[in-house]
Amino acid sequence: MKVLILASGRGSNFEAILKASKNGTLSVDVVGLVCDRECNAINIANSGSVPVSVLKPKDYNSKDEYTKKLIEIVGSYNPDYIILAGYMRIVPSELIDLYPLKIINIHPSLLPEFKGKDAIKQAWDAGVKTTGVTVHFVNDKMDAGLIISQEKVPVPSTLESLEENIHKVEHVLYIKAIKMLTQELKCAIVSKCLMGENVRYDGGNKYSKRVETFINNFKGVVLKVCPELDAGLGVPRNPMDIINGKVISRTGQDLSQQIESTCKRIVRSIDPKIKTLAVLKDRSPSCGKSLPYGMFAETLIKELGENVLVVTEEEI
Ligand code: GRF
């Protein structure tokens, strides 16, 4: 898999990724480095013979022009994943549209705590006993995409040693997360309605372009599901709600068993040893992830545990 790094600073995360790809810990090709300013990351790229593109916003007349150029440069590397390693700019939504669930970031706090700049100092100033590191997908909200992995770091007696400890953890956690995405993630599950299929109770659908792009570019098994349809319920059908953990149709029928056994059947067709990413329609009694969990999301989490990441269309 080809990975492209975006960085703005020291580049120690970039260096750790490059080292892991050179010594075989990570089976990825670091195809390039894109920076928004002159920075130390460029020196690391040069000594590792990694091609560099520097794109300074001040060299462009408008944000649109800059975004267009960024998209062109990124596209020229044809990356499978874009890895932010201390990249100090907001990623334009036009770039996310092209690489949904393919852009990842590392943040030096236990998100959602201490978003934004100087997260280590924010945690220090807040006097917390434990902070940490988060690797997450990038979406349109700052430091708010789906969390891929996190690790706690206890706060020591000085800010300097906290910074040092955080960076040490970053360099290990990032490699693990990149390895998981590029080498171990072999199955994607998607709610059929997000692909534009006419499966919803009312005959409408919830097509999402980003979901479609993600699925079309996914290298692995793709399973398109609609637990309600797979349970034998037709279109149109009566809407349902989750009431006290049960799936109740608006006509008062208890459909829990029917939906639950269908969810189990689908989930048990997945190899529990491989990593799976499920992209689900939220707020649905079968698929939905928000509490109370839809039965499908709940079954996925129960049966696959740490080997599944569940993301909703709003989160990508
Ligand atoms: C890291 O702390 C990372 O979590 C944050 O920016 C910093 C980059 O450090 N996003 P480096 O440039 O990789 O050394």
mmCIF file of N, CA and C in Angstrom, residues 2 31 73-80 99:
data_model
loop_
_atom_site.group_PDB
_atom_site.id
_atom_site.type_symbol
_atom_site.label_atom_id
_atom_site.label_comp_id
_atom_site.label_asym_id
_atom_site.label_seq_id
_atom_site.Cartn_x
_atom_site.Cartn_y
_atom_site.Cartn_z
ATOM 1 N N LYS A 2 0.362 2.268 -0.670
ATOM 2 C CA LYS A 2 1.131 3.510 -0.753
ATOM 3 C C LYS A 2 0.609 4.520 0.272
ATOM 4 N N VAL A 31 5.363 7.096 -0.226
ATOM 5 C CA VAL A 31 5.575 7.578 -1.598
ATOM 6 C C VAL A 31 5.893 9.070 -1.663
ATOM 7 N N ILE A 73 -1.692 17.677 -6.266
ATOM 8 C CA ILE A 73 -0.419 17.125 -5.778
ATOM 9 C C ILE A 73 -0.650 15.778 -5.088
ATOM 10 N N VAL A 74 -1.627 15.750 -4.202
ATOM 11 C CA VAL A 74 -1.909 14.497 -3.480
ATOM 12 C C VAL A 74 -2.232 13.402 -4.497
ATOM 13 N N GLY A 75 -3.082 13.717 -5.473
ATOM 14 C CA GLY A 75 -3.483 12.739 -6.496
ATOM 15 C C GLY A 75 -2.298 12.228 -7.295
ATOM 16 N N SER A 76 -1.287 13.082 -7.499
ATOM 17 C CA SER A 76 -0.141 12.666 -8.312
ATOM 18 C C SER A 76 0.655 11.541 -7.627
ATOM 19 N N TYR A 77 0.503 11.393 -6.306
ATOM 20 C CA TYR A 77 1.183 10.303 -5.596
ATOM 21 C C TYR A 77 0.329 9.026 -5.559
ATOM 22 N N ASN A 78 -0.936 9.152 -5.956
ATOM 23 C CA ASN A 78 -1.878 8.026 -5.966
ATOM 24 C C ASN A 78 -1.852 7.203 -4.664
ATOM 25 N N PRO A 79 -2.039 7.870 -3.525
ATOM 26 C CA PRO A 79 -1.880 7.162 -2.252
ATOM 27 C C PRO A 79 -3.100 6.303 -1.882
ATOM 28 N N ASP A 80 -2.843 5.225 -1.139
ATOM 29 C CA ASP A 80 -3.951 4.458 -0.563
ATOM 30 C C ASP A 80 -4.383 5.100 0.758
ATOM 31 N N TYR A 99 -10.973 10.911 -0.473
ATOM 32 C CA TYR A 99 -10.289 9.872 0.323
ATOM 33 C C TYR A 99 -11.037 9.621 1.640
#
